[in-house]
Tab-separated table of C-alpha atoms in Angstrom:
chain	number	residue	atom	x	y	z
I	1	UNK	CA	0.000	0.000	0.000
I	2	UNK	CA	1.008	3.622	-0.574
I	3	UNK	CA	1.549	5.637	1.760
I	4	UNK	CA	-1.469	7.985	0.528
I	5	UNK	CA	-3.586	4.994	0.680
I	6	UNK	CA	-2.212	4.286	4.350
I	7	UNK	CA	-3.121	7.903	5.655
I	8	UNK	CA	-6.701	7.524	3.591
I	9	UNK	CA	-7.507	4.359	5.809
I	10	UNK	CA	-6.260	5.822	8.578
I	11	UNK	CA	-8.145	8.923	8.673
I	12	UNK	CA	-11.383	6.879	8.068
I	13	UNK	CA	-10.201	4.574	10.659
I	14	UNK	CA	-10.475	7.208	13.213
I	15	UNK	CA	-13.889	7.221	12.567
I	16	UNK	CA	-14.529	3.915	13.546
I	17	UNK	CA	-14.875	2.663	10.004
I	18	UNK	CA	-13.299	-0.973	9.280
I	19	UNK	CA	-11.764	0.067	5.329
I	20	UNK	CA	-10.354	-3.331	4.023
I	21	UNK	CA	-9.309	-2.190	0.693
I	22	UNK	CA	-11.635	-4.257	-1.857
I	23	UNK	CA	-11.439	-2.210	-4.907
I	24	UNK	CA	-7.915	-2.150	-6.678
I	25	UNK	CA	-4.483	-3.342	-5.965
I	26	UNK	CA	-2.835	-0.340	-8.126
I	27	UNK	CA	0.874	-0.929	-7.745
I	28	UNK	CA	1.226	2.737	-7.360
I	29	UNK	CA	4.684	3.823	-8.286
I	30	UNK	CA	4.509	7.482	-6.992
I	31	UNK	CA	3.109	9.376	-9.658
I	32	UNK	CA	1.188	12.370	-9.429
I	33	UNK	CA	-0.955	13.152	-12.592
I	34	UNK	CA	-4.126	15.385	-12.638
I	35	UNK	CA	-4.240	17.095	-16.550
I	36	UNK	CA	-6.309	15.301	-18.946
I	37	UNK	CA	-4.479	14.631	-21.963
I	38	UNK	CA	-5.718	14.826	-24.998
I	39	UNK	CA	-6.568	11.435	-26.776
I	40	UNK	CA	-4.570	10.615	-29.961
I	41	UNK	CA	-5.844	11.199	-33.230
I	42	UNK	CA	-6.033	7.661	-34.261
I	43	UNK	CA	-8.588	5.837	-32.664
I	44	UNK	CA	-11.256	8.155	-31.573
I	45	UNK	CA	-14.113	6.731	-29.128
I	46	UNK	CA	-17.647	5.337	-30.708
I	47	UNK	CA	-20.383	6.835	-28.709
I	48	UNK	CA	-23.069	4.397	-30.203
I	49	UNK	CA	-23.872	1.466	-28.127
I	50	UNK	CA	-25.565	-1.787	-30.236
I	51	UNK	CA	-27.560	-2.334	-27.121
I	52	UNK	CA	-31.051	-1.364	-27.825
I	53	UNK	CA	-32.731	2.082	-26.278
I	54	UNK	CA	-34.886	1.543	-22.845
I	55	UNK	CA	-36.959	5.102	-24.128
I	56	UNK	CA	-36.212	8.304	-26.238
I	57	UNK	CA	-33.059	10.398	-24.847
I	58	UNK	CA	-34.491	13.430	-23.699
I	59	UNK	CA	-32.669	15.649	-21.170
I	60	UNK	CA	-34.228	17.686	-18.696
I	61	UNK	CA	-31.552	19.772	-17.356
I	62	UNK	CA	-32.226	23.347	-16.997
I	63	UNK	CA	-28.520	24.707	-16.347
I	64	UNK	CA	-25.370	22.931	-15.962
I	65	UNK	CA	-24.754	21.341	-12.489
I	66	UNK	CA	-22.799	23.364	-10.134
I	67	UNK	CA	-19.470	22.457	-9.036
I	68	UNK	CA	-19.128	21.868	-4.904
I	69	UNK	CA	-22.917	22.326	-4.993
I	70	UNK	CA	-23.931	18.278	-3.995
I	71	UNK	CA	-23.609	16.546	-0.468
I	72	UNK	CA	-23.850	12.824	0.598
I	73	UNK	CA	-26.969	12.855	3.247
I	74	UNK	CA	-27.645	9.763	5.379
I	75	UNK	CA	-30.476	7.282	3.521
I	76	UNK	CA	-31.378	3.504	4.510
I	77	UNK	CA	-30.217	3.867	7.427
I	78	UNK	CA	-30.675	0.161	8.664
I	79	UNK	CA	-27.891	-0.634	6.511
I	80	UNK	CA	-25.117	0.118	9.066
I	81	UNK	CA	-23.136	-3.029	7.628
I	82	UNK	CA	-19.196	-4.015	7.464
I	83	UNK	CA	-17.692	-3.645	3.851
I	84	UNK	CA	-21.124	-3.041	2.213
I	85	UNK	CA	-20.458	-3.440	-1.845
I	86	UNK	CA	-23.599	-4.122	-4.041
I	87	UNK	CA	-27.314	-3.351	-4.003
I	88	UNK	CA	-30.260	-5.026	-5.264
I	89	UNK	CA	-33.929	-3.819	-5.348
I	90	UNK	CA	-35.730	-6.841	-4.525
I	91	UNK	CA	-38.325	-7.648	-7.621
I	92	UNK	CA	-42.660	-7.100	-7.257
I	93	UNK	CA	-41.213	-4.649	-4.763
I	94	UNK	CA	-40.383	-1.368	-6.642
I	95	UNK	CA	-37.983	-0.363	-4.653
I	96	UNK	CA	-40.407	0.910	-1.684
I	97	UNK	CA	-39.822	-1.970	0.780
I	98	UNK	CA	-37.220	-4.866	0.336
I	99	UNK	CA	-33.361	-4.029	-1.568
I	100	UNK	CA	-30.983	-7.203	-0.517
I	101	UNK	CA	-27.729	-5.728	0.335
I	102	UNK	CA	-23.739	-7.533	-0.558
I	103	UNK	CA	-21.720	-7.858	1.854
I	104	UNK	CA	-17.817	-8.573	0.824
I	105	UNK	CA	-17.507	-10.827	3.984
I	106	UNK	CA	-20.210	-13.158	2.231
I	107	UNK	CA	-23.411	-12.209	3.622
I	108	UNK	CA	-26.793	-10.781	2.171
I	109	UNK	CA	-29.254	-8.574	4.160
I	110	UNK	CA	-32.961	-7.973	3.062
I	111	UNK	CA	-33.343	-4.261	4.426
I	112	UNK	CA	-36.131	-1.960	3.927
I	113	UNK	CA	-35.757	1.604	2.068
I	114	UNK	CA	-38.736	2.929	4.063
I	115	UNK	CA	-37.560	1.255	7.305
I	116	UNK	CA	-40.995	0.056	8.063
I	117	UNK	CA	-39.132	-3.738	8.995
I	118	UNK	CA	-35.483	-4.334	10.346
I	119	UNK	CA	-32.868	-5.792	8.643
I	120	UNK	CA	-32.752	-9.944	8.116
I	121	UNK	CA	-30.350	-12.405	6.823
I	122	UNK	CA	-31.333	-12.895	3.166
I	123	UNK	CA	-28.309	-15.846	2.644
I	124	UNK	CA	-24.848	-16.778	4.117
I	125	UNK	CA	-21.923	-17.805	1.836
I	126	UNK	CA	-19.398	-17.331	3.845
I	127	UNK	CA	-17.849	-20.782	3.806
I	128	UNK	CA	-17.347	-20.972	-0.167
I	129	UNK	CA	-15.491	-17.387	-0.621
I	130	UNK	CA	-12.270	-16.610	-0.043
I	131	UNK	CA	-11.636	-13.314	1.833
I	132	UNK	CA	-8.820	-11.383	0.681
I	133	UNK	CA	-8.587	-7.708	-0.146
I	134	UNK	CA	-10.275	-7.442	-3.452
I	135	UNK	CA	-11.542	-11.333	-3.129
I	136	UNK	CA	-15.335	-12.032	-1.620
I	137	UNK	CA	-18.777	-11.644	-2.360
I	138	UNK	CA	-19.081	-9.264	-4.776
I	139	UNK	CA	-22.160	-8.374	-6.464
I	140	UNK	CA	-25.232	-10.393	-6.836
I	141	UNK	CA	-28.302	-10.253	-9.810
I	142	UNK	CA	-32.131	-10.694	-9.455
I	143	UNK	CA	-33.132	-12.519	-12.775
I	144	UNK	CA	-35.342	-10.687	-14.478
I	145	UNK	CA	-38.102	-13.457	-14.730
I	146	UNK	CA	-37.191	-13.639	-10.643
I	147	UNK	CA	-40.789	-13.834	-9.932
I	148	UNK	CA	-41.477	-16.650	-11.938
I	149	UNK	CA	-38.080	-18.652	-11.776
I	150	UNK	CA	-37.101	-17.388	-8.100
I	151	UNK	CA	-33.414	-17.829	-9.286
I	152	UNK	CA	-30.360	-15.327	-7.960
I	153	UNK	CA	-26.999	-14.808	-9.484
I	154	UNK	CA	-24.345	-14.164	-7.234
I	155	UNK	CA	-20.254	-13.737	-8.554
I	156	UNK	CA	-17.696	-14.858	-6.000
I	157	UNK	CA	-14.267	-15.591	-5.603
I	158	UNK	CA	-13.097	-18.852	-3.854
I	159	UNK	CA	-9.952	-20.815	-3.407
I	160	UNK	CA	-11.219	-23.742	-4.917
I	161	UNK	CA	-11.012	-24.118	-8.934
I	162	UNK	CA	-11.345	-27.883	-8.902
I	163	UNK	CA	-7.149	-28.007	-9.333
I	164	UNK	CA	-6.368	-25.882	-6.053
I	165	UNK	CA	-5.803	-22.788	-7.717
I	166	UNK	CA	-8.210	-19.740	-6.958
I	167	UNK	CA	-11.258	-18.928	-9.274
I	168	UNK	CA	-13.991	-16.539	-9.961
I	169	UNK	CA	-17.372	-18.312	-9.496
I	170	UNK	CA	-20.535	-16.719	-11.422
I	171	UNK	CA	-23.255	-18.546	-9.554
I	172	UNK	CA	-27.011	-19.202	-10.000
I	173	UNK	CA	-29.161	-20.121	-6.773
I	174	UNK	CA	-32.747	-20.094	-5.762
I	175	UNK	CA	-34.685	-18.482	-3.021
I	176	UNK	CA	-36.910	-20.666	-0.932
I	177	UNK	CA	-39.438	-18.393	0.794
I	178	UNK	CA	-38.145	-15.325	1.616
I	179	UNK	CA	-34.172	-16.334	1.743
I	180	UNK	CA	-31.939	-17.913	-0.571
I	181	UNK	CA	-31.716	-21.553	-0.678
I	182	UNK	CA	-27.894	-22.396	-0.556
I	183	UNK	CA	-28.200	-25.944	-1.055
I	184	UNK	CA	-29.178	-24.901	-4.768
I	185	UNK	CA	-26.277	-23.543	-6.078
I	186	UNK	CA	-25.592	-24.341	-9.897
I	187	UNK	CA	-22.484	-22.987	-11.306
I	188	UNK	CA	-22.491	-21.285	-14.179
I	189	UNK	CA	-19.044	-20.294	-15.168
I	190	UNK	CA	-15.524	-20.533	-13.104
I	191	UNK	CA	-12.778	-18.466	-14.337
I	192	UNK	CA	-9.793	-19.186	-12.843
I	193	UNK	CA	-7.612	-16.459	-11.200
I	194	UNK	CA	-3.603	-16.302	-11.024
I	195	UNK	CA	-3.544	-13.637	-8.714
I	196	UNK	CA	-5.415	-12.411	-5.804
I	197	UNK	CA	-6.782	-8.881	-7.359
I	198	UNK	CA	-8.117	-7.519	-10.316
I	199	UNK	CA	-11.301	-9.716	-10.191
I	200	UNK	CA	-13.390	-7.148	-11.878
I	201	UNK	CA	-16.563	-7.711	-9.576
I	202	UNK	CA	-20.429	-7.015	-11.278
I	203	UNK	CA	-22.975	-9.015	-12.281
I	204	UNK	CA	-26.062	-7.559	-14.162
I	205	UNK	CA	-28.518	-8.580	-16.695
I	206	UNK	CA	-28.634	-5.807	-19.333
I	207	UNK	CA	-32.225	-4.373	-21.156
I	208	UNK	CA	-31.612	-6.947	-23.992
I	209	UNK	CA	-32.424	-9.692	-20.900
I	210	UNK	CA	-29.328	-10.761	-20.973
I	211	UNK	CA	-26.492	-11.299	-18.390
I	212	UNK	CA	-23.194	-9.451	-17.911
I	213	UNK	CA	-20.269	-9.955	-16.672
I	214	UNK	CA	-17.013	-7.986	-15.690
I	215	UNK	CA	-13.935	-9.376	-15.426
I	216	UNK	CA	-10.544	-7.859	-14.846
I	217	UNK	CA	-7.258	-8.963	-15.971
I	218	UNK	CA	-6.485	-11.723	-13.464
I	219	UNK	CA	-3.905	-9.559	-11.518
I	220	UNK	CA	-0.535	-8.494	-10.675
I	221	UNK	CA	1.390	-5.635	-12.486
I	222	UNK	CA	1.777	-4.424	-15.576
I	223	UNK	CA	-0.686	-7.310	-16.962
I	224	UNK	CA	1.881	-9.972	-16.258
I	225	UNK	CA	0.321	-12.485	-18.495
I	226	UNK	CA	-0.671	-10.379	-21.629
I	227	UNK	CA	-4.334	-10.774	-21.035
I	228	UNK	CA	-5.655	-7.285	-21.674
I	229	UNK	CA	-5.449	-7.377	-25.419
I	230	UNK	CA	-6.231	-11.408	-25.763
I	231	UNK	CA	-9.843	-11.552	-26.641
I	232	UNK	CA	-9.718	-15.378	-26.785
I	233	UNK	CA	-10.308	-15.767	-22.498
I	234	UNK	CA	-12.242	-14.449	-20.602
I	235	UNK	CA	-10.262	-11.996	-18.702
I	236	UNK	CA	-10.061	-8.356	-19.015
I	237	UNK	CA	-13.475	-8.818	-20.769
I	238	UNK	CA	-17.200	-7.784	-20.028
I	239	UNK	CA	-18.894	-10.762	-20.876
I	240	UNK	CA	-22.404	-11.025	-22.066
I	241	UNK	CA	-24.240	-14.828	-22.219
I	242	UNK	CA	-27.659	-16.014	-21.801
I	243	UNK	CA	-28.882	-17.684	-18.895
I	244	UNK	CA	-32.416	-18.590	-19.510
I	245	UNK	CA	-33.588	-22.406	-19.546
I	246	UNK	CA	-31.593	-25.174	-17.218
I	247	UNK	CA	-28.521	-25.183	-19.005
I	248	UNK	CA	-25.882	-23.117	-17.370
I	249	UNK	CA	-25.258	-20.921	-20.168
I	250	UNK	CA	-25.665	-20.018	-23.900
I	251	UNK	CA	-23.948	-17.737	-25.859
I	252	UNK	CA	-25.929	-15.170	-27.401
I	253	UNK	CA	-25.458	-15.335	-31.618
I	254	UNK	CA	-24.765	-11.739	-31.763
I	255	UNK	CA	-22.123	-11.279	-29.842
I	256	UNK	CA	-19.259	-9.934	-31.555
I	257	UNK	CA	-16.756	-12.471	-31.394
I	258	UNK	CA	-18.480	-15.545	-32.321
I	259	UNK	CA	-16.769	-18.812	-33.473
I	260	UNK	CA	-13.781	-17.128	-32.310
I	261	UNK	CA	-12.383	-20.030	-30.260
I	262	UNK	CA	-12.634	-19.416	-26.599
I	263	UNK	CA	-13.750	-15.483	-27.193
I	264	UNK	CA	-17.861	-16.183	-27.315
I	265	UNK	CA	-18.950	-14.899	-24.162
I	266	UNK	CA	-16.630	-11.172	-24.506
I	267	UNK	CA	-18.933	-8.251	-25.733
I	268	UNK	CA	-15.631	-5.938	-24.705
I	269	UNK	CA	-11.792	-6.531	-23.641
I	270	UNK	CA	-9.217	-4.670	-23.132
I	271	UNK	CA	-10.117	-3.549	-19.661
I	272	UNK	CA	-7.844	-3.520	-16.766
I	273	UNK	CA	-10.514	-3.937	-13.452
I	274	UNK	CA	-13.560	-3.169	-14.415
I	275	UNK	CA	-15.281	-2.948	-10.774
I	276	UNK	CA	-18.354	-0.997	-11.242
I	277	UNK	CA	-20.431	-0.501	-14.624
I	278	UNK	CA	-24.006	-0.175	-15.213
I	279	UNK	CA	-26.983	0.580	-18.102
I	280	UNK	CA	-28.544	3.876	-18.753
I	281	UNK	CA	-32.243	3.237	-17.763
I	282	UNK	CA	-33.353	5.638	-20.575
I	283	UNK	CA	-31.132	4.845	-23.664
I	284	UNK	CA	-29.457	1.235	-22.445
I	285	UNK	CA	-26.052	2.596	-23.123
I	286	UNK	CA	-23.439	0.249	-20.490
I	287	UNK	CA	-20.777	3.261	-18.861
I	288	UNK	CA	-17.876	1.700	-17.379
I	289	UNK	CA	-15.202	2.640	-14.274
I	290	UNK	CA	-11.992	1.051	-15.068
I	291	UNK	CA	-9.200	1.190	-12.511
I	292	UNK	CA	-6.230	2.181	-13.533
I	293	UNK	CA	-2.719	1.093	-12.903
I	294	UNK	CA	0.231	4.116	-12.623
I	295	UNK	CA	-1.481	6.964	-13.521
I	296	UNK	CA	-4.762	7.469	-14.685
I	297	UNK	CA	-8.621	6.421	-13.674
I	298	UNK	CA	-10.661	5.873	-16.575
I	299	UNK	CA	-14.465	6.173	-17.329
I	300	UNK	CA	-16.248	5.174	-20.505
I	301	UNK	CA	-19.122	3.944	-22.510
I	302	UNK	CA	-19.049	0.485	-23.669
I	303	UNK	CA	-19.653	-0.539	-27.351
I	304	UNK	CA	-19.841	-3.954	-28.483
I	305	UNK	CA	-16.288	-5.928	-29.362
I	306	UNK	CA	-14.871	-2.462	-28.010
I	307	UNK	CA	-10.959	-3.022	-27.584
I	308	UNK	CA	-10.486	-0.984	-24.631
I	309	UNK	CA	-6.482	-0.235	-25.104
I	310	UNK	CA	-5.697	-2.080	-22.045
I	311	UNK	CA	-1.990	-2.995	-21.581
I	312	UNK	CA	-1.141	-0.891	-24.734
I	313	UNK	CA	-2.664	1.997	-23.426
I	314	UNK	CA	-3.427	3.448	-19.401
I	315	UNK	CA	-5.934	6.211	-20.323
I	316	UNK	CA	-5.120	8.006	-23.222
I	317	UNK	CA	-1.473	6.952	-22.507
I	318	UNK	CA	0.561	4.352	-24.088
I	319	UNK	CA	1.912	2.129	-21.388
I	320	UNK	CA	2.885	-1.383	-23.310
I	321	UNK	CA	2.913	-1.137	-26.743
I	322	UNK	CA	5.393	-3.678	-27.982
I	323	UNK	CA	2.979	-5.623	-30.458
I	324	UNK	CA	0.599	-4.198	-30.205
I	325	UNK	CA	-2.236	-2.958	-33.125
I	326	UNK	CA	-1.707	0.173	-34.492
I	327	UNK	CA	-5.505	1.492	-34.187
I	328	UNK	CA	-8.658	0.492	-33.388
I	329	UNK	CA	-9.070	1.147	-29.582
I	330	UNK	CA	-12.046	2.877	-27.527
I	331	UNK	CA	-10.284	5.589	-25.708
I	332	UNK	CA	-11.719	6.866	-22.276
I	333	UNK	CA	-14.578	9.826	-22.191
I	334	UNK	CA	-12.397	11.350	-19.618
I	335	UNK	CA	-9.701	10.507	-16.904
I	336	UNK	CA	-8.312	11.407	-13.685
I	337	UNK	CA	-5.081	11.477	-12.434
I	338	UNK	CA	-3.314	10.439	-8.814
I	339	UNK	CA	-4.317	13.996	-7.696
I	340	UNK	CA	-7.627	13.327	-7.829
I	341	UNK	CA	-7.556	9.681	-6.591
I	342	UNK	CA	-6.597	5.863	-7.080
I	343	UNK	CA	-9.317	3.608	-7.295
I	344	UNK	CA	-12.336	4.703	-9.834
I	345	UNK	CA	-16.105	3.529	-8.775
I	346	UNK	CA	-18.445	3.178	-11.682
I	347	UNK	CA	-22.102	4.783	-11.179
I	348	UNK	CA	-24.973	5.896	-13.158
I	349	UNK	CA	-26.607	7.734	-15.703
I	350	UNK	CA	-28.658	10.272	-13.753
I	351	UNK	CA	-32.046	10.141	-14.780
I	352	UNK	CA	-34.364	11.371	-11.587
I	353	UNK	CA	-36.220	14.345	-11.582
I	354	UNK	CA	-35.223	15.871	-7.918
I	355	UNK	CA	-31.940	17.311	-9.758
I	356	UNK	CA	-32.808	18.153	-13.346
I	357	UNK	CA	-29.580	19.811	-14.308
I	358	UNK	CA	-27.875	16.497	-13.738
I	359	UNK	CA	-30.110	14.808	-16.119
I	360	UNK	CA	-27.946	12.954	-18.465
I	361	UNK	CA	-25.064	13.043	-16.747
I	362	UNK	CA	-22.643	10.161	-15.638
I	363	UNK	CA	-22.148	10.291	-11.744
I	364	UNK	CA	-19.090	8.183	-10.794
I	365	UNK	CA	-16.507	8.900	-7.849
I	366	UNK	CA	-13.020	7.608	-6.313
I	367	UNK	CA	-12.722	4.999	-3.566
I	368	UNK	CA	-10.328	6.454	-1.225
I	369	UNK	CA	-10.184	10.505	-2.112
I	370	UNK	CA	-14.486	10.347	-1.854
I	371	UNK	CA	-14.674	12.798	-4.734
I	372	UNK	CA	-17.557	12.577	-6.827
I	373	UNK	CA	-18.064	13.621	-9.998
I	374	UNK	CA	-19.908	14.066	-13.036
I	375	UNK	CA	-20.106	14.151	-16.632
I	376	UNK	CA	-22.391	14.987	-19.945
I	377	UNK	CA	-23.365	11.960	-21.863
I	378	UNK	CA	-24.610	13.728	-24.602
I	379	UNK	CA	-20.948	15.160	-25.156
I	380	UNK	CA	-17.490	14.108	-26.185
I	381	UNK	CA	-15.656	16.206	-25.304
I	382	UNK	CA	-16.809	18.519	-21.913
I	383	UNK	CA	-14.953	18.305	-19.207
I	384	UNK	CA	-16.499	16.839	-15.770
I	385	UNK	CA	-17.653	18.544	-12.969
I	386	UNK	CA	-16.439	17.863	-9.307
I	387	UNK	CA	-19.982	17.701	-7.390
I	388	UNK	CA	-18.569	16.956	-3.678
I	389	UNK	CA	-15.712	15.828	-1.664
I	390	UNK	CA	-16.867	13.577	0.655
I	391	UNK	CA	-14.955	11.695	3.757
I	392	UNK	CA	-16.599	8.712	2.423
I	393	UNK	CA	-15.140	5.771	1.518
I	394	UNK	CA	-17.290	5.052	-1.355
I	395	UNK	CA	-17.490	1.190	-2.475
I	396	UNK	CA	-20.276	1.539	-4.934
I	397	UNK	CA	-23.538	3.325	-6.096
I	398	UNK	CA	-26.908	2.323	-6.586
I	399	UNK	CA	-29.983	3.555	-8.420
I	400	UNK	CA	-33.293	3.787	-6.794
I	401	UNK	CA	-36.867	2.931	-9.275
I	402	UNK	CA	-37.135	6.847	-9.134
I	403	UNK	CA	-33.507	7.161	-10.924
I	404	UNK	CA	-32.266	8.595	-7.585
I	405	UNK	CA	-28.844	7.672	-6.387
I	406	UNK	CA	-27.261	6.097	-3.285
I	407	UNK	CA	-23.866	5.551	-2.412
I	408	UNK	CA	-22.724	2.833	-0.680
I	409	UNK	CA	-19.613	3.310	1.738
I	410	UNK	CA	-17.176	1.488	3.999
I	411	UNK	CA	-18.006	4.030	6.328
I	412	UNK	CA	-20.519	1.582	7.751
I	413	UNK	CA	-23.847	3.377	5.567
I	414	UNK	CA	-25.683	3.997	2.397
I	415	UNK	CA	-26.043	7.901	1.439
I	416	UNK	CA	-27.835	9.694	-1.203
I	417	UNK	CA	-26.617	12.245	-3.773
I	418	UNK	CA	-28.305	15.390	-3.258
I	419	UNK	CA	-27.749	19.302	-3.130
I	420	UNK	CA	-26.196	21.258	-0.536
């Protein structure tokens, strides 16, 4: 760890918050790097996305949203757990009564938003995960028939690959009654896992009713093992299959990399730790975080059989470009550099109504500096705006039916985004 990371954790320590770091092994190497550069001329960023539109892209916002002018306030405030990192609304509830809450240590929590019931153990996986810094429960999917096929997807990581070696496990399970059954589990894929970190970490189906996957690039440095630009495994990949039916998995036959041996399930590669990423609810467009390695945070949309530059490129930066191809990358919609943080976490396209000049924009932040920020969709090329600094140590984000945000925090609680 470096030794701005150390005096992070320790200042949120003193607040009696318990900050395992979860999010990204960075192999920092010093630098401090703030300027967005410009991108190079040669591969310039697609802003169409091949999934198809939820509704019409309409914006709302009045004015531009002002800079220093948002807060974190508190919000579900049963949810006072350890190491809190994914949120799920609860389906045929809308969002008014039950969300089921991740916890990294392995447990889930069926909370209430309106606090009319207290919080209750929704499962307990504890004994199949391993729990290492960036290793655990991570994220967990309703399906989206849930209410006829009762069936939960939960991604994992666990020492046990079958050959001793460590693995990512992308689960499916049932819920029996009001709590999942975790006699049930089915697996659907295991990826297995060199190194400890870069595990990428979210599950979700998309609008298209199919599920995704993000993966990073199995670990270490420097992408030790050439992953990043190999589109034939599943590392360093969003994947996208199809998990309706009894078998564990088909592979849509639109994907872009079809009969491509061992490259089916990638809809995008080239991404170093993908931890957070999520689908606009009005036009279905995916928006990534990507955590970077020496230098620069990255946030951008995601287009089908995108080649997202990683090792070749860290932002708009070349980092390793010994053989590699001479165009054809996605380059980021914008960076940030160590000034401004270490560890990106992927949010949302705002689309509520209680802050109409955010309409439209992306809303992402940094693990350990608690900056959030934002940035215009509907442009290429405007810079973002910082909306707070918080003391938070922000884990993830999740959006409410309303197209409110919450952020969830190692600080022990789930916030909302709203104006000073």
């Amino acid at each position: 760890m470096n030794s701005r990371a150390a005096a992070v954790l320790a200042a949120l320590a003193a607040g009696a918050v318990v900050a395992t770091i979860l999010i990204a092994v960075l192999w920092f190497d010093g630098s401090s790097t703030s300027t967005t550069p410009t991108p190079p001329g040669a591969a310039q960023r697609t802003a169409a996305n091949s999934v198809s539109p939820i509704s019409p892209s309409t914006s709302a916002a009045t004015s531009a949203p002002k800079s220093g002018g948002y807060r974190l306030v508190p919000d579900v405030t049963t949810a006072t757990f350890d190491r809190m990192v994914d949120f799920a609304i609860a389906p045929g509830t809308n969002g008014q009564e039950a969300v089921i809450i991740t916890q990294h240590e392995g447990q889930l929590w069926r909370v209430s938003l309106s606090g009319s019931f207290q919080p209750s153990l929704f499962g307990d996986i504890q004994g199949r995960i391993n729990k290492g810094e960036e290793e655990g429960l991570l994220s967990l999917a309703f399906s989206p028939d849930y209410q006829q096929d009762r069936r939960v997807y939960l991604y994992y990581t666990s020492d046990d690959c079958g050959d001793g070696s460590g693995c990512s496990y992308l689960s499916r399970f049932t819920v029996d009654g009001s709590g999942l059954d975790e006699g049930s589990e089915t697996v659907i894929l295991k990826v297995p896992q060199f190194a400890s970190n870069h595990n990428g970490g979210r599950v979700l189906f998309g609008p298209d009713g199919y599920l995704y996957l993000s993966l990073g690039d199995g670990g270490g440095g420097g992408d030790p093992t050439e992953t990043g630009q190999d589109n034939t495994d599943l590392l360093a990949s969003i994947l996208r299959i199809d998990v309706t039916g009894e078998s564990a998995y088909s592979v849509p036959p639109d994907n872009p990399f079809v009969g491509r041996p061992g490259a089916d399930e990638v809809w995008a590669y080239g991404l170093r730790n993908p931890w957070r990423y999520s689908f606009d609810a009005s036009t279905g467009e995916m928006w990534v975080g990507d955590v970077g390695q020496n230098a620069w945070e990255e946030v951008e949309p995601v287009v089908k059989g995108g080649n997202y530059g990683w090792d070749c490129y860290e932002g708009f930066q070349p980092f390793e470009t010994a053989g590699c191809p001479q165009g054809g990358f996605q380059f980021p919609r914008t960076v940030y550099g160590r000034n401004d943080g270490q560890s990106v976490i992927g949010g949302y396209v705002y689309r509520g109504a209680v802050m109409p000049e955010l309409y439209g924009w992306y809303i992402y932040a940094d693990a350990y500096s608690g900056k959030i920020w934002a940035v215009d969709t509907a442009s290429q090329t405007s810079p973002p705006v910082l909306l707070a600094q918080t003391d938070a140590f922000i884990s993830s984000f999740a959006e409410l039916p309303n197209g409110e945000l919450l952020v969830l925090t190692f600080n022990n609680a789930i916030d909302r985004l709203a104006r000073l």
